[in-house]
Short mmCIF file of C-alpha atoms in Angstrom, two decimals:
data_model
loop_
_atom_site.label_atom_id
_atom_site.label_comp_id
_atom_site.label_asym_id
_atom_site.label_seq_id
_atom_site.Cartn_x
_atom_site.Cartn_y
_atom_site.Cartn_z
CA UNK I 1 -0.80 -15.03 8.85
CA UNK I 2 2.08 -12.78 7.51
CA UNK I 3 1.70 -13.53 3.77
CA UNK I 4 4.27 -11.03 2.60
CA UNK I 5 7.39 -10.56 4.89
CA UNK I 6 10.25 -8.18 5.56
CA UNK I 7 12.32 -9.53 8.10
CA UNK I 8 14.84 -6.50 8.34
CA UNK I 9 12.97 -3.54 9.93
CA UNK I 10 15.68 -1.30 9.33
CA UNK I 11 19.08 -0.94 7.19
CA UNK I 12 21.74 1.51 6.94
CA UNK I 13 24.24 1.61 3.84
CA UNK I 14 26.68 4.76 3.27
CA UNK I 15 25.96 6.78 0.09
CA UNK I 16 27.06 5.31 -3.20
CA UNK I 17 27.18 1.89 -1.94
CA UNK I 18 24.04 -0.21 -2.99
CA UNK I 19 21.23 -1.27 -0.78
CA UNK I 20 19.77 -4.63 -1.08
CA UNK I 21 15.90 -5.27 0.72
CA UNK I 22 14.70 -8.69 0.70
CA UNK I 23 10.92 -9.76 0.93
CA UNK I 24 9.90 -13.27 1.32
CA UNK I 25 6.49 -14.23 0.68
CA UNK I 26 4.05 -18.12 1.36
CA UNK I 27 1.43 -17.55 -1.49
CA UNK I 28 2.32 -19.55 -4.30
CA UNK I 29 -0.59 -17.83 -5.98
CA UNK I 30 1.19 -14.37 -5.79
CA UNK I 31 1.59 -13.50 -9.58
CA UNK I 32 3.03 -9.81 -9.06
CA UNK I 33 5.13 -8.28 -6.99
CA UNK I 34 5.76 -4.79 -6.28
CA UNK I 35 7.87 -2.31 -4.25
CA UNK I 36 6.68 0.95 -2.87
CA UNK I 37 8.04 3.85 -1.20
CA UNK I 38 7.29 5.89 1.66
CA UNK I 39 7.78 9.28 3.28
CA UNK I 40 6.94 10.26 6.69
CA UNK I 41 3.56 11.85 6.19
CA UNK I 42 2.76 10.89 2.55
CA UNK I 43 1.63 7.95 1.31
CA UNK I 44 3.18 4.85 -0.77
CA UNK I 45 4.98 5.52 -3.98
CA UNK I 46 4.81 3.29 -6.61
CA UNK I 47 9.05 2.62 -7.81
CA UNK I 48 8.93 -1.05 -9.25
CA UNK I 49 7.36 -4.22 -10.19
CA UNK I 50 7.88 -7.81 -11.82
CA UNK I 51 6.06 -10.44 -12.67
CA UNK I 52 6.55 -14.20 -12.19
CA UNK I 53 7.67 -14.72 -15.79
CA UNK I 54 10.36 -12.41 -15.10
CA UNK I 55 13.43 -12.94 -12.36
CA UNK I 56 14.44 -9.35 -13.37
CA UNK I 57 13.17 -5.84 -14.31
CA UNK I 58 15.71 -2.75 -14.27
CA UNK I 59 15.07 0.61 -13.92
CA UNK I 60 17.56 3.23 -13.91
CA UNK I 61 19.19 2.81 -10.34
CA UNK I 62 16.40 0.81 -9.42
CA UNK I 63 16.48 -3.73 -10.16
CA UNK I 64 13.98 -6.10 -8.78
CA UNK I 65 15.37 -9.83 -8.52
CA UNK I 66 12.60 -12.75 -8.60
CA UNK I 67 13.30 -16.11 -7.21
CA UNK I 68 10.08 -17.87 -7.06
CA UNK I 69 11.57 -21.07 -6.20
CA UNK I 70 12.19 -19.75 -3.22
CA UNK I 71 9.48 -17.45 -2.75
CA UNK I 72 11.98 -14.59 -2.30
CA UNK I 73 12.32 -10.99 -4.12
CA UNK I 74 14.91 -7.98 -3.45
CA UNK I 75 15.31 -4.83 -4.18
CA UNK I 76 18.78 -3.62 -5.37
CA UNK I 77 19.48 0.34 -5.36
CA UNK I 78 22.93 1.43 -6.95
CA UNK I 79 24.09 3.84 -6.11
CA UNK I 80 22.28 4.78 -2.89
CA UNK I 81 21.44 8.49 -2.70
CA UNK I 82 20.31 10.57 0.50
CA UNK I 83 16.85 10.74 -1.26
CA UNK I 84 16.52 7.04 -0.75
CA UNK I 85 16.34 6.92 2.79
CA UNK I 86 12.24 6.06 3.22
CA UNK I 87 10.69 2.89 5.02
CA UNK I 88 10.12 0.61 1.66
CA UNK I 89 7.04 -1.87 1.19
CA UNK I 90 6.91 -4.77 -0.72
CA UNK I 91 3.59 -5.68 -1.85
CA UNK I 92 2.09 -8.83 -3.66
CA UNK I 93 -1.18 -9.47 -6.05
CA UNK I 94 -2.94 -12.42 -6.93
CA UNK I 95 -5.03 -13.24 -10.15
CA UNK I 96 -7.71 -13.87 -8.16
CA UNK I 97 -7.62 -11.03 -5.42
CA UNK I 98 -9.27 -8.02 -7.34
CA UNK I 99 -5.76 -6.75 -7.53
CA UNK I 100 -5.75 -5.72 -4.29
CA UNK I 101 -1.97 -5.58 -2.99
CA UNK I 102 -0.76 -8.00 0.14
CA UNK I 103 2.45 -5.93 1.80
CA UNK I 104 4.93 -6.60 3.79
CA UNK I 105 5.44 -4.52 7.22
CA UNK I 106 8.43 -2.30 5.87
CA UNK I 107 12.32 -1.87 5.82
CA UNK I 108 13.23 1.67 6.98
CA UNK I 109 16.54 2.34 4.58
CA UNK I 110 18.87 5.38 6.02
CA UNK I 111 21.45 6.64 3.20
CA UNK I 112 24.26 7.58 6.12
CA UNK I 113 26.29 10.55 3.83
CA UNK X 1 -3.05 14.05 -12.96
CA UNK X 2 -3.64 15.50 -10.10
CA UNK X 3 -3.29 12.59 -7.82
CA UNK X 4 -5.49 11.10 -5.34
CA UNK X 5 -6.78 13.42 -2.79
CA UNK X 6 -7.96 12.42 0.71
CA UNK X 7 -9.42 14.78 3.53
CA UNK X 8 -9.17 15.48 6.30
CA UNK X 9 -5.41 14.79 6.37
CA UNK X 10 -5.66 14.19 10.45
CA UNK X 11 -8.32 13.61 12.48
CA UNK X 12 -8.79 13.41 16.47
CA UNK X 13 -11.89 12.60 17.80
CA UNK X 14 -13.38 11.19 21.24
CA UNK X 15 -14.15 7.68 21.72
CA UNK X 16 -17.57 6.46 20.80
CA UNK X 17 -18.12 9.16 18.07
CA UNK X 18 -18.31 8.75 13.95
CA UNK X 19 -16.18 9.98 11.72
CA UNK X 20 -16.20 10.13 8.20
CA UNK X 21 -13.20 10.53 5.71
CA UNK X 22 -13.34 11.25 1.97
CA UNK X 23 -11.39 10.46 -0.77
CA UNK X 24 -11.02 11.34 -4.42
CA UNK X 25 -9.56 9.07 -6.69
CA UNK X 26 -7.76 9.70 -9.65
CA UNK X 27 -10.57 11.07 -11.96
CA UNK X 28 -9.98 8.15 -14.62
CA UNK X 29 -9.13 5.42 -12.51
CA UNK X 30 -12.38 2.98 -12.18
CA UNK X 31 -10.86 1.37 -8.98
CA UNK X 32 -10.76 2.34 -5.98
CA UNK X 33 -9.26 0.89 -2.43
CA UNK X 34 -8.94 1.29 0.88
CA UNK X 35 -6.18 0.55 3.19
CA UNK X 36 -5.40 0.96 7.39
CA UNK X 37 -1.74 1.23 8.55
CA UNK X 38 -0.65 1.03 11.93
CA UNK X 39 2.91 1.45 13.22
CA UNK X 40 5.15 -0.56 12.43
CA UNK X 41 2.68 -2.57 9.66
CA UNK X 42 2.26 -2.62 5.85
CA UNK X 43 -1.02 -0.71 4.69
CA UNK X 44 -4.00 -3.42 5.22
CA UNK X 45 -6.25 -3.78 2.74
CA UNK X 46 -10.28 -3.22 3.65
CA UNK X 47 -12.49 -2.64 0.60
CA UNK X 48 -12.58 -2.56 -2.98
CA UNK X 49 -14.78 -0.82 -5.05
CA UNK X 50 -15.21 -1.18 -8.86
CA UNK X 51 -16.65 2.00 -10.50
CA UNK X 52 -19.81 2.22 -7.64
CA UNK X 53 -19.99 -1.54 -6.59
CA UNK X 54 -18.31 -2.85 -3.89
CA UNK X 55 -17.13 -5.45 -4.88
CA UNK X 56 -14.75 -6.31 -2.02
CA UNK X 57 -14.36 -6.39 2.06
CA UNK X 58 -11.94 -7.59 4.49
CA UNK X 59 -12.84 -9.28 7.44
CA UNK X 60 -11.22 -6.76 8.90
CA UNK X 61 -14.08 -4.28 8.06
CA UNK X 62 -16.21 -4.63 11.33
CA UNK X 63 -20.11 -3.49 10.99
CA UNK X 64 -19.05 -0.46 12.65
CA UNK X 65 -17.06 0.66 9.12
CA UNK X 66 -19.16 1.27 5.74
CA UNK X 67 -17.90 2.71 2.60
CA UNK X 68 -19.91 3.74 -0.29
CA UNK X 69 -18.47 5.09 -3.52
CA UNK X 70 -21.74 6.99 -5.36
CA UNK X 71 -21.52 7.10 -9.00
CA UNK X 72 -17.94 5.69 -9.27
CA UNK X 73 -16.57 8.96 -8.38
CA UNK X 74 -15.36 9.97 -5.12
CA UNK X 75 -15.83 7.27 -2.30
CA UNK X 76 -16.01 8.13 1.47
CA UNK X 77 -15.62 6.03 4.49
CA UNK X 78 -17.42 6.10 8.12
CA UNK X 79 -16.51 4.19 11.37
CA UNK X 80 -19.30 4.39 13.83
CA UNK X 81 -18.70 4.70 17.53
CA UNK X 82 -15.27 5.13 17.17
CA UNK X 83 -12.64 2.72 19.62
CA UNK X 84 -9.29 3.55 20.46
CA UNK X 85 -7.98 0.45 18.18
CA UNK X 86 -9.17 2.50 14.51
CA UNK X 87 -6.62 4.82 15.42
CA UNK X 88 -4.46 4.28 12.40
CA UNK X 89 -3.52 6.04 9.25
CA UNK X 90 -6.42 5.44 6.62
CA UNK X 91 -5.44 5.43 3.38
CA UNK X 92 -7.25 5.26 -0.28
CA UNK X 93 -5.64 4.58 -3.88
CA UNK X 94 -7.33 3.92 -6.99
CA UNK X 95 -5.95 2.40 -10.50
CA UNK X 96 -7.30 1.96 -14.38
CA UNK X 97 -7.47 -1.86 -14.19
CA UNK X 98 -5.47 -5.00 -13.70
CA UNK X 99 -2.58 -4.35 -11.53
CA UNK X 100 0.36 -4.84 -13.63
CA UNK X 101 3.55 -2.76 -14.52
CA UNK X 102 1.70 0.32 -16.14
CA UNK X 103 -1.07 0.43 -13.83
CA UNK X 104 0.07 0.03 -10.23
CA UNK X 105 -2.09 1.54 -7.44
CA UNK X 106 -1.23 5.12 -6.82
CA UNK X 107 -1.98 6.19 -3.56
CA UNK X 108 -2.86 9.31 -1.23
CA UNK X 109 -1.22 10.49 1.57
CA UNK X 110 -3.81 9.27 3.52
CA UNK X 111 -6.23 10.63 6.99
CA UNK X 112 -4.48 10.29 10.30
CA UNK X 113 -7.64 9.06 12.66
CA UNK X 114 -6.50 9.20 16.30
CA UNK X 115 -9.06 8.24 18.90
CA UNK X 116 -8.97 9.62 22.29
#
């Protein structure tokens, strides 16, 4: 079962417009949430996280919204830069999973100049 | 920081054979994961290893796959007898401690294994 989900497997916005990826997840247990970047050919990058007790956390162009009522995060980028295009994981941890991170199977965002 | 280092970076080998892959970790992190990706998935977790216990293994982690991480350094992993389904990007990434905003798993870029 698909724990962590990212029903949009691709998304195009023009530069300097923003770019919104959503992530819906089932595991009520889920405590942390965090997004992740990837290049072809390298692996993940860290960008951003929350936790539960937060429905927000900023950084720089970077905000991660937190609805856990409805089990549902996104990831808002403003504005969107060429360097942003990258297929973009969201990834989940329980308090009682060793930290290991559940992801999602990817958006792949293209920045269209 | 010098990141975490895996090797080879690909991999092609025939069907039936073992293959091992290597990884180093960040050298203070005291955990230590592995991950599979296929296309079009998110990375999958397989094992988790606190300093050199193993601590943690997916079901997806036939008898066929063993990981060992001596002396909490650098861990490798094996498959035996190799089938075309472990073709997949194999990746490791290691962290200090409790996953939380200053301590998020950093990953490497990870071994291609394609199996003819």
């Amino acid at each position: 079962d698909q724990q962590v989900k990212q029903n949009s497997p691709s998304l195009s916005v023009q530069e300097g417009r923003i770019s919104i990826l959503n992530c819906d997840y089932t595991n009520s247990m889920f405590d942390y949430f965090l997004w992740y970047k990837k290049y072809p050919a390298e692996g993940p990058t860290f960008l951003i996280s929350i936790s539960s007790i937060k429905d927000k956390n900023e950084d720089g162009r970077f905000t991660v919204f937190l609805n856990k009522s409805a089990k549902h995060l996104s990831l808002h980028i403003v504005p969107s830069q060429p360097g942003d295009s990258a297929v973009y994981f969201c990834a989940a941890s329980d308090p009682f999973g060793n930290e290991k991170l559940t992801f999602g199977t990817g958006t792949r965002l293209t920045i269209i100049p | 920081d010098t990141g975490v280092s895996q090797d080879p970076r690909h991999k092609i080998t025939k069907r039936g054979q073992n293959v091992t892959f290597r990884c180093d970790p960040i050298s203070e992190h005291n955990r230590l994961y592995w991950y599979r990706q296929t296309l079009g998935q998110g990375p999958e977790f397989l094992t988790y290893f606190q300093n050199e216990a193993q601590l943690e293994k997916s079901r997806l982690l036939s008898d066929r796959f063993s990981a060992e991480r001596p002396k909490g350094s650098f861990s490798t992993l094996e498959i035996q007898r190799t089938e075309q389904g472990d073709s997949a990007m194999y990746l490791c990434a290691s962290s200090t401690g409790t996953v939380s905003y200053n301590s998020p798993l950093h990953f490497g870029n990870g071994t291609r294994l394609t199996v003819t």
